[in-house]
């Protein structure tokens, strides 16, 4: 059974930075592309970023391009999301998940608990 544990969220002022982490287990982590998704209050979950199994290719939603960076450490079974220049509209619960390839926006596994990011204006 796949387990995804997200961490690193918190309260930050607009313009600030946060680094999210997602530890994955129960799957051959290095064989899968991984993605970050978010769900703001009252809205549907949306795609944020994805990275290929090797880390060599990435894909971003237009709303975060140039501000967020996805990366991974296959030795640690962990994927990261560095978030800079945060905006109040980035406020959401952030989840990671496996995707079929880095260009996909469809999650493969059950969702973890997520980590809450709150950006104050």
mmCIF file of C-alpha atoms in Angstrom:
data_model
loop_
_atom_site.group_PDB
_atom_site.id
_atom_site.type_symbol
_atom_site.label_atom_id
_atom_site.label_comp_id
_atom_site.label_asym_id
_atom_site.label_seq_id
_atom_site.Cartn_x
_atom_site.Cartn_y
_atom_site.Cartn_z
ATOM 1 C CA UNK A 1 0.000 0.000 0.000
ATOM 2 C CA UNK A 2 1.379 3.369 -1.016
ATOM 3 C CA UNK A 3 1.881 5.975 1.691
ATOM 4 C CA UNK A 4 2.473 9.631 1.007
ATOM 5 C CA UNK A 5 3.421 11.955 3.855
ATOM 6 C CA UNK A 6 3.613 15.653 3.091
ATOM 7 C CA UNK A 7 5.242 18.223 5.357
ATOM 8 C CA UNK A 8 6.663 21.723 5.397
ATOM 9 C CA UNK A 9 3.534 23.821 5.168
ATOM 10 C CA UNK A 10 2.811 26.790 7.389
ATOM 11 C CA UNK A 11 1.866 30.437 7.568
ATOM 12 C CA UNK A 12 3.945 32.844 5.516
ATOM 13 C CA UNK A 13 3.605 36.434 4.370
ATOM 14 C CA UNK A 14 3.127 37.278 0.723
ATOM 15 C CA UNK A 15 6.483 37.306 -1.036
ATOM 16 C CA UNK A 16 7.895 34.693 1.297
ATOM 17 C CA UNK A 17 9.118 31.151 0.655
ATOM 18 C CA UNK A 18 8.404 27.634 1.835
ATOM 19 C CA UNK A 19 9.814 24.234 0.961
ATOM 20 C CA UNK A 20 7.442 21.290 0.979
ATOM 21 C CA UNK A 21 8.540 17.665 1.264
ATOM 22 C CA UNK A 22 6.745 14.440 0.416
ATOM 23 C CA UNK A 23 8.037 11.098 1.630
ATOM 24 C CA UNK A 24 6.723 8.130 -0.328
ATOM 25 C CA UNK A 25 6.713 4.454 0.572
ATOM 26 C CA UNK A 26 5.112 1.276 -0.705
ATOM 27 C CA UNK A 27 6.075 1.863 -4.329
ATOM 28 C CA UNK A 28 9.322 1.768 -6.283
ATOM 29 C CA UNK A 29 9.696 5.520 -5.968
ATOM 30 C CA UNK A 30 12.453 5.954 -8.516
ATOM 31 C CA UNK A 31 10.346 4.290 -11.223
ATOM 32 C CA UNK A 32 7.549 6.853 -11.132
ATOM 33 C CA UNK A 33 7.028 10.447 -12.071
ATOM 34 C CA UNK A 34 5.720 12.489 -9.159
ATOM 35 C CA UNK A 35 3.485 15.502 -8.960
ATOM 36 C CA UNK A 36 2.298 18.157 -6.566
ATOM 37 C CA UNK A 37 -1.338 19.190 -6.410
ATOM 38 C CA UNK A 38 -3.252 21.684 -4.284
ATOM 39 C CA UNK A 39 -6.793 22.347 -3.165
ATOM 40 C CA UNK A 40 -7.875 25.767 -2.016
ATOM 41 C CA UNK A 41 -10.930 26.204 0.218
ATOM 42 C CA UNK A 42 -14.105 25.760 -1.795
ATOM 43 C CA UNK A 43 -12.248 24.826 -4.975
ATOM 44 C CA UNK A 44 -11.349 21.648 -6.794
ATOM 45 C CA UNK A 45 -7.918 20.110 -6.504
ATOM 46 C CA UNK A 46 -5.563 21.364 -9.201
ATOM 47 C CA UNK A 47 -2.239 20.349 -10.649
ATOM 48 C CA UNK A 48 0.818 22.343 -9.572
ATOM 49 C CA UNK A 49 3.964 20.624 -10.866
ATOM 50 C CA UNK A 50 5.379 17.260 -11.909
ATOM 51 C CA UNK A 51 8.807 15.726 -12.339
ATOM 52 C CA UNK A 52 10.005 12.710 -14.299
ATOM 53 C CA UNK A 53 11.320 9.602 -12.579
ATOM 54 C CA UNK A 54 14.907 10.694 -13.214
ATOM 55 C CA UNK A 55 14.338 14.318 -12.286
ATOM 56 C CA UNK A 56 15.455 15.437 -15.723
ATOM 57 C CA UNK A 57 12.098 16.779 -16.903
ATOM 58 C CA UNK A 58 9.566 18.991 -15.162
ATOM 59 C CA UNK A 59 6.176 20.483 -15.882
ATOM 60 C CA UNK A 60 4.420 23.380 -14.139
ATOM 61 C CA UNK A 61 1.020 24.974 -14.022
ATOM 62 C CA UNK A 62 1.099 28.446 -15.570
ATOM 63 C CA UNK A 63 0.097 29.980 -12.243
ATOM 64 C CA UNK A 64 3.316 28.852 -10.516
ATOM 65 C CA UNK A 65 5.804 28.846 -13.370
ATOM 66 C CA UNK A 66 8.908 30.829 -12.478
ATOM 67 C CA UNK A 67 8.069 30.836 -8.753
ATOM 68 C CA UNK A 68 7.936 27.144 -7.800
ATOM 69 C CA UNK A 69 10.552 24.447 -8.368
ATOM 70 C CA UNK A 70 9.923 20.723 -8.084
ATOM 71 C CA UNK A 71 12.805 18.347 -7.363
ATOM 72 C CA UNK A 72 13.346 14.836 -6.060
ATOM 73 C CA UNK A 73 15.849 12.695 -4.212
ATOM 74 C CA UNK A 74 15.363 9.064 -5.213
ATOM 75 C CA UNK A 75 17.788 7.868 -2.541
ATOM 76 C CA UNK A 76 15.454 9.346 0.080
ATOM 77 C CA UNK A 77 12.169 8.498 -1.700
ATOM 78 C CA UNK A 78 11.275 12.156 -1.359
ATOM 79 C CA UNK A 79 9.952 14.836 -3.677
ATOM 80 C CA UNK A 80 10.191 18.553 -2.874
ATOM 81 C CA UNK A 81 8.424 21.728 -3.869
ATOM 82 C CA UNK A 82 10.335 24.958 -3.370
ATOM 83 C CA UNK A 83 7.851 27.824 -3.371
ATOM 84 C CA UNK A 84 9.114 31.384 -3.739
ATOM 85 C CA UNK A 85 7.344 34.722 -4.165
ATOM 86 C CA UNK A 86 4.246 33.272 -2.558
ATOM 87 C CA UNK A 87 0.892 34.945 -3.144
ATOM 88 C CA UNK A 88 -2.317 34.799 -1.114
ATOM 89 C CA UNK A 89 -3.874 32.798 -3.955
ATOM 90 C CA UNK A 90 -1.328 30.042 -3.292
ATOM 91 C CA UNK A 91 -3.136 29.299 -0.031
ATOM 92 C CA UNK A 92 -4.234 25.660 -0.166
ATOM 93 C CA UNK A 93 -3.655 22.156 1.092
ATOM 94 C CA UNK A 94 -0.779 20.715 -0.924
ATOM 95 C CA UNK A 95 -0.520 16.999 -1.743
ATOM 96 C CA UNK A 96 1.939 14.929 -3.697
ATOM 97 C CA UNK A 97 1.115 11.852 -5.761
ATOM 98 C CA UNK A 98 2.532 9.600 -8.405
ATOM 99 C CA UNK A 99 1.618 10.392 -12.003
ATOM 100 C CA UNK A 100 2.018 8.210 -15.087
ATOM 101 C CA UNK A 101 4.546 10.593 -16.635
ATOM 102 C CA UNK A 102 5.695 14.143 -15.955
ATOM 103 C CA UNK A 103 3.281 15.537 -18.521
ATOM 104 C CA UNK A 104 0.281 13.908 -16.870
ATOM 105 C CA UNK A 105 -1.987 15.716 -14.429
ATOM 106 C CA UNK A 106 -3.757 12.585 -13.215
ATOM 107 C CA UNK A 107 -2.824 11.159 -9.837
ATOM 108 C CA UNK A 108 -2.335 7.405 -9.473
ATOM 109 C CA UNK A 109 -2.667 6.739 -5.746
ATOM 110 C CA UNK A 110 -4.858 7.587 -2.788
ATOM 111 C CA UNK A 111 -4.202 11.010 -1.299
ATOM 112 C CA UNK A 112 -2.187 11.606 1.854
ATOM 113 C CA UNK A 113 -3.196 14.098 4.512
ATOM 114 C CA UNK A 114 -1.515 16.981 2.732
ATOM 115 C CA UNK A 115 0.176 20.009 4.215
ATOM 116 C CA UNK A 116 -1.527 23.367 4.618
ATOM 117 C CA UNK A 117 0.065 26.478 3.169
ATOM 118 C CA UNK A 118 -1.412 29.801 4.207
ATOM 119 C CA UNK A 119 -0.141 33.000 2.614
ATOM 120 C CA UNK A 120 -1.170 36.238 4.289
ATOM 121 C CA UNK A 121 -1.369 39.529 2.437
#
